[in-house]
mmCIF file of C-alpha atoms in Angstrom:
data_model
loop_
_atom_site.group_PDB
_atom_site.id
_atom_site.type_symbol
_atom_site.label_atom_id
_atom_site.label_comp_id
_atom_site.label_asym_id
_atom_site.label_seq_id
_atom_site.Cartn_x
_atom_site.Cartn_y
_atom_site.Cartn_z
ATOM 1 C CA UNK A 1 -2.105 -7.488 -19.695
ATOM 2 C CA UNK A 2 -0.564 -8.028 -16.297
ATOM 3 C CA UNK A 3 -1.411 -6.570 -13.222
ATOM 4 C CA UNK A 4 0.493 -3.356 -12.377
ATOM 5 C CA UNK A 5 2.125 -2.607 -8.977
ATOM 6 C CA UNK A 6 2.913 0.458 -7.764
ATOM 7 C CA UNK A 7 6.497 0.887 -6.716
ATOM 8 C CA UNK A 8 7.216 4.479 -6.090
ATOM 9 C CA UNK A 9 5.728 8.162 -5.709
ATOM 10 C CA UNK A 10 7.191 11.132 -6.815
ATOM 11 C CA UNK A 11 7.211 13.924 -4.358
ATOM 12 C CA UNK A 12 8.374 17.298 -4.482
ATOM 13 C CA UNK A 13 11.291 18.925 -6.639
ATOM 14 C CA UNK A 14 14.600 19.046 -5.145
ATOM 15 C CA UNK A 15 17.107 21.608 -6.374
ATOM 16 C CA UNK A 16 17.184 23.385 -9.727
ATOM 17 C CA UNK A 17 18.136 20.679 -12.346
ATOM 18 C CA UNK A 18 15.381 18.441 -12.307
ATOM 19 C CA UNK A 19 15.525 16.383 -9.270
ATOM 20 C CA UNK A 20 12.844 15.055 -7.161
ATOM 21 C CA UNK A 21 12.039 13.354 -3.699
ATOM 22 C CA UNK A 22 11.155 9.757 -4.698
ATOM 23 C CA UNK A 23 9.337 7.491 -2.071
ATOM 24 C CA UNK A 24 9.814 3.960 -3.013
ATOM 25 C CA UNK A 25 7.838 0.981 -1.803
ATOM 26 C CA UNK A 26 10.377 -1.555 -2.512
ATOM 27 C CA UNK A 27 12.597 -3.683 0.149
ATOM 28 C CA UNK A 28 15.795 -2.272 -1.627
ATOM 29 C CA UNK A 29 14.857 1.233 -2.631
ATOM 30 C CA UNK A 30 17.280 1.086 -5.291
ATOM 31 C CA UNK A 31 15.315 -1.574 -7.163
ATOM 32 C CA UNK A 32 13.456 0.764 -9.100
ATOM 33 C CA UNK A 33 16.318 1.251 -11.249
ATOM 34 C CA UNK A 34 16.432 -2.410 -12.482
ATOM 35 C CA UNK A 35 12.583 -2.605 -13.621
ATOM 36 C CA UNK A 36 13.455 -0.545 -16.677
ATOM 37 C CA UNK A 37 10.947 2.166 -17.393
ATOM 38 C CA UNK A 38 8.083 2.918 -15.031
ATOM 39 C CA UNK A 39 4.827 3.984 -16.317
ATOM 40 C CA UNK A 40 1.843 6.189 -14.325
ATOM 41 C CA UNK A 41 -1.071 4.192 -13.546
ATOM 42 C CA UNK A 42 -2.837 5.132 -16.778
ATOM 43 C CA UNK A 43 0.235 3.810 -18.705
ATOM 44 C CA UNK A 44 0.669 7.084 -20.816
ATOM 45 C CA UNK A 45 3.533 8.479 -19.385
ATOM 46 C CA UNK A 46 6.795 6.604 -19.073
ATOM 47 C CA UNK A 47 9.698 7.495 -16.555
ATOM 48 C CA UNK A 48 13.026 6.286 -16.583
ATOM 49 C CA UNK A 49 15.590 6.770 -13.632
ATOM 50 C CA UNK A 50 18.535 8.559 -14.659
ATOM 51 C CA UNK A 51 20.147 8.860 -11.130
ATOM 52 C CA UNK A 52 19.215 8.199 -7.597
ATOM 53 C CA UNK A 53 21.167 8.826 -4.252
ATOM 54 C CA UNK A 54 19.966 8.136 -0.554
ATOM 55 C CA UNK A 55 18.400 10.831 1.413
ATOM 56 C CA UNK A 56 17.066 10.483 4.984
ATOM 57 C CA UNK A 57 13.783 8.524 4.185
ATOM 58 C CA UNK A 58 13.640 8.530 0.668
ATOM 59 C CA UNK A 59 15.747 9.062 -2.663
ATOM 60 C CA UNK A 60 16.612 11.987 -4.813
ATOM 61 C CA UNK A 61 16.349 11.060 -8.221
ATOM 62 C CA UNK A 62 16.490 12.253 -11.729
ATOM 63 C CA UNK A 63 14.588 11.062 -14.828
ATOM 64 C CA UNK A 64 15.656 11.182 -18.158
ATOM 65 C CA UNK A 65 14.264 14.312 -20.039
ATOM 66 C CA UNK A 66 13.342 16.279 -16.907
ATOM 67 C CA UNK A 67 16.058 18.853 -16.587
ATOM 68 C CA UNK A 68 14.541 22.009 -14.804
ATOM 69 C CA UNK A 69 12.833 22.588 -11.468
ATOM 70 C CA UNK A 70 9.597 23.570 -13.259
ATOM 71 C CA UNK A 71 9.496 19.974 -15.245
ATOM 72 C CA UNK A 72 10.045 18.235 -11.689
ATOM 73 C CA UNK A 73 7.402 20.291 -9.857
ATOM 74 C CA UNK A 74 5.081 19.154 -12.611
ATOM 75 C CA UNK A 75 5.648 15.428 -11.483
ATOM 76 C CA UNK A 76 4.809 15.858 -7.688
ATOM 77 C CA UNK A 77 2.410 13.255 -6.746
ATOM 78 C CA UNK A 78 2.574 10.974 -9.658
ATOM 79 C CA UNK A 79 2.786 7.255 -8.638
ATOM 80 C CA UNK A 80 5.121 4.887 -10.684
ATOM 81 C CA UNK A 81 4.124 1.440 -11.669
ATOM 82 C CA UNK A 82 5.634 -1.685 -13.295
ATOM 83 C CA UNK A 83 4.071 -4.895 -14.460
ATOM 84 C CA UNK A 84 3.789 -7.435 -11.906
ATOM 85 C CA UNK A 85 5.933 -10.088 -13.760
ATOM 86 C CA UNK A 86 8.984 -7.801 -13.478
ATOM 87 C CA UNK A 87 8.894 -7.918 -9.833
ATOM 88 C CA UNK A 88 10.778 -10.714 -8.210
ATOM 89 C CA UNK A 89 9.029 -13.881 -6.719
ATOM 90 C CA UNK A 90 7.763 -13.542 -3.282
ATOM 91 C CA UNK A 91 8.688 -15.811 -0.105
ATOM 92 C CA UNK A 92 6.267 -17.628 1.742
ATOM 93 C CA UNK A 93 3.969 -15.496 3.920
ATOM 94 C CA UNK A 94 4.964 -12.612 1.498
ATOM 95 C CA UNK A 95 2.639 -10.871 -0.767
ATOM 96 C CA UNK A 96 2.424 -7.985 -3.180
ATOM 97 C CA UNK A 97 -0.724 -5.730 -2.146
ATOM 98 C CA UNK A 98 -2.034 -6.380 -5.784
ATOM 99 C CA UNK A 99 -2.076 -10.050 -5.173
ATOM 100 C CA UNK A 100 -4.354 -9.417 -2.008
ATOM 101 C CA UNK A 101 -6.814 -6.784 -3.747
ATOM 102 C CA UNK A 102 -10.238 -8.485 -4.308
ATOM 103 C CA UNK A 103 -9.845 -11.561 -2.456
ATOM 104 C CA UNK A 104 -12.878 -12.859 -0.359
ATOM 105 C CA UNK A 105 -12.584 -12.121 3.356
ATOM 106 C CA UNK A 106 -13.920 -15.118 5.603
ATOM 107 C CA UNK A 107 -14.022 -15.608 9.310
ATOM 108 C CA UNK A 108 -12.313 -18.362 10.915
ATOM 109 C CA UNK A 109 -15.694 -20.280 10.909
ATOM 110 C CA UNK A 110 -16.067 -19.739 7.147
ATOM 111 C CA UNK A 111 -18.806 -16.686 7.379
ATOM 112 C CA UNK A 112 -18.319 -14.024 4.599
ATOM 113 C CA UNK A 113 -16.880 -10.767 5.695
ATOM 114 C CA UNK A 114 -16.704 -9.208 2.195
ATOM 115 C CA UNK A 115 -13.690 -8.351 -0.128
ATOM 116 C CA UNK A 116 -10.267 -6.996 0.611
ATOM 117 C CA UNK A 117 -10.340 -3.494 -1.150
ATOM 118 C CA UNK A 118 -6.937 -2.198 0.038
ATOM 119 C CA UNK A 119 -3.792 -2.770 2.074
ATOM 120 C CA UNK A 120 -3.222 0.710 3.933
ATOM 121 C CA UNK A 121 -0.266 1.767 6.045
ATOM 122 C CA UNK A 122 -0.762 4.890 8.051
ATOM 123 C CA UNK A 123 2.569 4.673 9.859
ATOM 124 C CA UNK A 124 2.015 1.926 12.466
ATOM 125 C CA UNK A 125 2.078 -1.172 10.538
ATOM 126 C CA UNK A 126 -0.226 -2.629 7.653
ATOM 127 C CA UNK A 127 -3.994 -2.543 7.914
ATOM 128 C CA UNK A 128 -6.054 -4.827 5.505
ATOM 129 C CA UNK A 129 -9.332 -2.655 4.553
ATOM 130 C CA UNK A 130 -12.212 -5.246 4.055
ATOM 131 C CA UNK A 131 -15.479 -3.929 2.449
ATOM 132 C CA UNK A 132 -18.766 -5.905 3.532
ATOM 133 C CA UNK A 133 -21.686 -6.348 1.275
ATOM 134 C CA UNK A 134 -23.460 -3.584 3.401
ATOM 135 C CA UNK A 135 -21.930 -0.929 5.757
ATOM 136 C CA UNK A 136 -18.700 0.822 6.097
ATOM 137 C CA UNK A 137 -15.465 -1.001 5.480
ATOM 138 C CA UNK A 138 -13.465 -2.813 8.357
ATOM 139 C CA UNK A 139 -9.818 -1.888 9.113
ATOM 140 C CA UNK A 140 -7.911 -4.613 10.802
ATOM 141 C CA UNK A 141 -4.349 -5.138 11.591
ATOM 142 C CA UNK A 142 -2.523 -7.193 8.832
ATOM 143 C CA UNK A 143 -0.599 -9.533 11.226
ATOM 144 C CA UNK A 144 -0.625 -13.195 11.487
ATOM 145 C CA UNK A 145 -2.861 -13.020 14.629
ATOM 146 C CA UNK A 146 -5.867 -11.308 12.741
ATOM 147 C CA UNK A 147 -5.004 -12.853 9.385
ATOM 148 C CA UNK A 148 -3.814 -16.433 9.905
ATOM 149 C CA UNK A 149 -4.216 -17.745 6.394
ATOM 150 C CA UNK A 150 -3.781 -16.230 2.991
ATOM 151 C CA UNK A 151 -4.951 -18.606 0.299
ATOM 152 C CA UNK A 152 -3.953 -17.052 -2.930
ATOM 153 C CA UNK A 153 -4.953 -19.937 -5.029
ATOM 154 C CA UNK A 154 -8.069 -20.388 -3.136
ATOM 155 C CA UNK A 155 -9.155 -16.275 -3.599
ATOM 156 C CA UNK A 156 -9.509 -15.798 0.031
ATOM 157 C CA UNK A 157 -7.820 -14.750 3.149
ATOM 158 C CA UNK A 158 -9.165 -15.840 6.624
ATOM 159 C CA UNK A 159 -9.706 -13.225 9.535
ATOM 160 C CA UNK A 160 -9.770 -13.960 13.154
ATOM 161 C CA UNK A 161 -11.853 -11.137 14.308
ATOM 162 C CA UNK A 162 -10.459 -9.293 17.365
ATOM 163 C CA UNK A 163 -12.769 -9.447 20.481
ATOM 164 C CA UNK A 164 -13.455 -5.625 20.431
ATOM 165 C CA UNK A 165 -15.409 -5.625 17.066
ATOM 166 C CA UNK A 166 -17.209 -8.546 17.313
ATOM 167 C CA UNK A 167 -20.194 -6.961 19.452
ATOM 168 C CA UNK A 168 -20.776 -3.890 21.442
ATOM 169 C CA UNK A 169 -20.970 -3.709 25.293
ATOM 170 C CA UNK A 170 -24.554 -4.663 26.304
ATOM 171 C CA UNK A 171 -24.483 -1.782 28.607
ATOM 172 C CA UNK A 172 -23.518 0.882 26.071
ATOM 173 C CA UNK A 173 -25.986 1.825 23.381
ATOM 174 C CA UNK A 174 -25.116 4.159 20.680
ATOM 175 C CA UNK A 175 -27.046 7.261 21.898
ATOM 176 C CA UNK A 176 -26.185 6.634 25.585
ATOM 177 C CA UNK A 177 -22.986 8.575 26.943
ATOM 178 C CA UNK A 178 -20.816 6.726 29.298
ATOM 179 C CA UNK A 179 -20.832 7.905 33.010
ATOM 180 C CA UNK A 180 -18.048 7.829 35.548
ATOM 181 C CA UNK A 181 -17.837 4.513 37.016
ATOM 182 C CA UNK A 182 -19.193 2.725 33.825
ATOM 183 C CA UNK A 183 -17.027 -0.361 32.861
#
C-alpha cells in the first residue's frame, strides 16, 4: 500500500446544511477535489467533496452524504488523506512531509543525529523534528541554511547545526542563574 499523505483537516461546522470549515495543506486549496475520495487516516471512512468555496484562510466545503449541522459537527478534527501516488510529482528541492519522515539525520561532518520524526509548522515556518537515540527531540528550522542537503535516495538529511545548540556557554551552568552583567 502506498504511503498516505494528509491533504486537509476538517474544522467546525459552518451553517445548518452540513458545511464545514476545511483547512487544506495543498499548494492549490481546490486540488483536494481532484484527488477523488479522501479517507480518514485509518482508511475506514471515505469522504467526497461535493462543494467548496474560498473563505478567509480556509475553504467552506460540503461532503456527499453530509446534510445536517449535527453530521458536520461530528467530523470536526478529522484529517483527510490520499495515497502518495495520487499527488503530483515534486520539483527539485520540494518534498512531501511523508517523504522526509524516517530519514536519518546526520551533521555536515557525517555524525549521526537521529531520525526525522516530523515536520511541524507553528506559524513561523517549517520546523524539522529529529529524534536522537537518547534524550529530547531537536526542533530546527527547515531551511536551506540548516538543512543544506536532502538525499531521498540515500535515506538521509544533512543538518548544519546552528551555533546556539552546539554547546552551552562555559560560564552558564544549568543550576546557576544569570546575574546582571553576565554575558
